[in-house]
Amino acid sequence: QVQLVESGGGLVQAGGSLRLSCALSGRFRSMYGVAWFRQAPGKEREFVSRITLNAGFTTYLDSVKGRFTISRDSAENTVYLQMNKLKPEDTAIYYCAASPDMGPNYDYWGQGTQVTVSL
């Protein structure tokens, strides 16, 4: 089992920044990658960014490239999502999830953290 706990969400004005954290525990070292997803009210969940835990390869949703940065801290067993230049359309519940391989399926999910960006 792998446990993921998100933190760092909150209310911020447009143009501001937040850093989300995803604390990993359990058998997370057997995981291939950790990703951030988000779900806005009335919308489907969408992929935001992903990092491979060993090599640190990253991928991003086009709309967040240049504004968001995903990183990992192996010593702290934590994956971060630094979000800069936030826009109201970034408002959503953000979830981190862990995948055991390169495929699109994520077996373990956190409980989510709310990000609200005001005008």
Tab-separated table of C-alpha atoms in Angstrom:
chain	number	residue	atom	x	y	z
A	1	GLN	CA	0.000	0.000	0.000
A	2	VAL	CA	1.013	3.580	-0.688
A	3	GLN	CA	-0.316	6.567	1.174
A	4	LEU	CA	-0.357	10.100	-0.218
A	5	VAL	CA	-1.293	13.216	1.719
A	6	GLU	CA	-1.638	16.582	-0.004
A	7	SER	CA	-1.241	19.960	1.658
A	8	GLY	CA	-0.592	23.560	0.745
A	9	GLY	CA	-3.837	24.553	-0.904
A	10	GLY	CA	-5.596	27.794	-0.137
A	11	LEU	CA	-7.009	31.052	-1.438
A	12	VAL	CA	-4.773	33.285	-3.507
A	13	GLN	CA	-5.258	36.251	-5.807
A	14	ALA	CA	-4.673	35.948	-9.525
A	15	GLY	CA	-0.982	36.258	-10.289
A	16	GLY	CA	-0.004	34.781	-6.954
A	17	SER	CA	1.758	31.558	-6.052
A	18	LEU	CA	1.163	28.420	-4.027
A	19	ARG	CA	3.244	25.334	-3.404
A	20	LEU	CA	1.436	22.050	-2.997
A	21	SER	CA	3.050	19.127	-1.199
A	22	CYS	CA	2.345	15.419	-1.558
A	23	ALA	CA	3.802	13.404	1.298
A	24	LEU	CA	4.452	9.768	0.422
A	25	SER	CA	4.535	6.828	2.809
A	26	GLY	CA	4.212	3.081	2.710
A	27	ARG	CA	5.596	1.164	-0.273
A	28	PHE	CA	5.998	4.236	-2.451
A	29	ARG	CA	9.498	3.234	-3.564
A	30	SER	CA	7.874	0.581	-5.724
A	31	MET	CA	6.076	3.319	-7.637
A	32	TYR	CA	7.271	4.599	-11.005
A	33	GLY	CA	5.820	8.077	-10.944
A	34	VAL	CA	3.707	10.570	-9.050
A	35	ALA	CA	1.313	12.942	-10.746
A	36	TRP	CA	-0.882	15.879	-9.896
A	37	PHE	CA	-4.448	16.006	-11.179
A	38	ARG	CA	-7.145	18.598	-10.636
A	39	GLN	CA	-10.905	18.711	-10.778
A	40	ALA	CA	-12.906	21.901	-11.017
A	41	PRO	CA	-16.617	22.035	-10.158
A	42	GLY	CA	-18.703	20.556	-12.944
A	43	LYS	CA	-15.648	19.435	-14.890
A	44	GLU	CA	-13.844	16.180	-15.389
A	45	ARG	CA	-10.608	15.481	-13.598
A	46	GLU	CA	-7.582	16.454	-15.667
A	47	PHE	CA	-3.908	15.642	-15.603
A	48	VAL	CA	-1.665	18.519	-14.562
A	49	SER	CA	1.878	17.212	-14.202
A	50	ARG	CA	3.900	14.103	-13.519
A	51	ILE	CA	7.396	13.218	-12.319
A	52	THR	CA	9.192	9.885	-12.371
A	53	LEU	CA	10.543	9.091	-8.924
A	54	ASN	CA	13.913	7.705	-10.022
A	55	ALA	CA	15.048	9.822	-12.964
A	56	GLY	CA	12.936	12.889	-12.286
A	57	PHE	CA	11.498	13.144	-15.806
A	58	THR	CA	8.608	15.583	-15.928
A	59	THR	CA	5.555	16.227	-18.088
A	60	TYR	CA	2.991	19.024	-17.958
A	61	LEU	CA	-0.428	20.005	-19.165
A	62	ASP	CA	0.088	22.610	-21.884
A	63	SER	CA	-1.858	25.292	-20.050
A	64	VAL	CA	0.442	25.147	-17.016
A	65	LYS	CA	3.799	24.942	-18.804
A	66	GLY	CA	6.031	27.796	-17.737
A	67	ARG	CA	3.904	28.474	-14.658
A	68	PHE	CA	3.941	25.207	-12.696
A	69	THR	CA	6.968	23.169	-11.678
A	70	ILE	CA	6.857	19.648	-10.293
A	71	SER	CA	9.747	18.352	-8.220
A	72	ARG	CA	10.604	15.617	-5.749
A	73	ASP	CA	12.602	15.563	-2.554
A	74	SER	CA	13.814	12.026	-1.984
A	75	ALA	CA	15.039	12.786	1.527
A	76	GLU	CA	11.629	14.087	2.568
A	77	ASN	CA	9.621	11.568	0.510
A	78	THR	CA	7.639	14.446	-0.885
A	79	VAL	CA	6.571	15.606	-4.325
A	80	TYR	CA	5.914	19.299	-4.796
A	81	LEU	CA	3.940	21.359	-7.267
A	82	GLN	CA	5.072	24.965	-7.363
A	83	MET	CA	2.341	27.042	-8.966
A	84	ASN	CA	3.142	30.573	-10.098
A	85	LYS	CA	1.167	33.179	-12.008
A	86	LEU	CA	-2.042	31.530	-10.912
A	87	LYS	CA	-5.225	32.208	-12.851
A	88	PRO	CA	-8.871	31.865	-11.810
A	89	GLU	CA	-9.168	28.906	-14.177
A	90	ASP	CA	-6.630	27.061	-12.020
A	91	THR	CA	-9.245	26.872	-9.266
A	92	ALA	CA	-9.875	23.213	-8.461
A	93	ILE	CA	-9.275	20.430	-6.008
A	94	TYR	CA	-5.758	19.159	-6.620
A	95	TYR	CA	-4.947	15.496	-6.084
A	96	CYS	CA	-1.667	13.635	-6.161
A	97	ALA	CA	-1.557	10.038	-7.310
A	98	ALA	CA	1.039	7.297	-7.672
A	99	SER	CA	1.521	4.931	-10.578
A	100	PRO	CA	3.496	1.664	-10.564
A	101	ASP	CA	4.489	1.927	-14.223
A	102	MET	CA	4.608	4.132	-17.309
A	103	GLY	CA	0.962	3.519	-18.093
A	104	PRO	CA	-1.947	5.906	-17.535
A	105	ASN	CA	-3.386	4.158	-14.508
A	106	TYR	CA	-2.813	5.488	-11.028
A	107	ASP	CA	-3.388	3.036	-8.218
A	108	TYR	CA	-3.120	5.296	-5.197
A	109	TRP	CA	-4.663	8.703	-4.565
A	110	GLY	CA	-4.569	11.361	-1.913
A	111	GLN	CA	-7.615	13.085	-0.472
A	112	GLY	CA	-7.091	16.351	-2.354
A	113	THR	CA	-6.426	19.953	-1.440
A	114	GLN	CA	-8.501	22.938	-2.526
A	115	VAL	CA	-6.912	25.722	-4.559
A	116	THR	CA	-8.987	28.846	-5.137
A	117	VAL	CA	-7.722	31.713	-7.270
A	118	SER	CA	-9.664	34.963	-7.044
A	119	LEU	CA	-9.663	37.901	-9.430
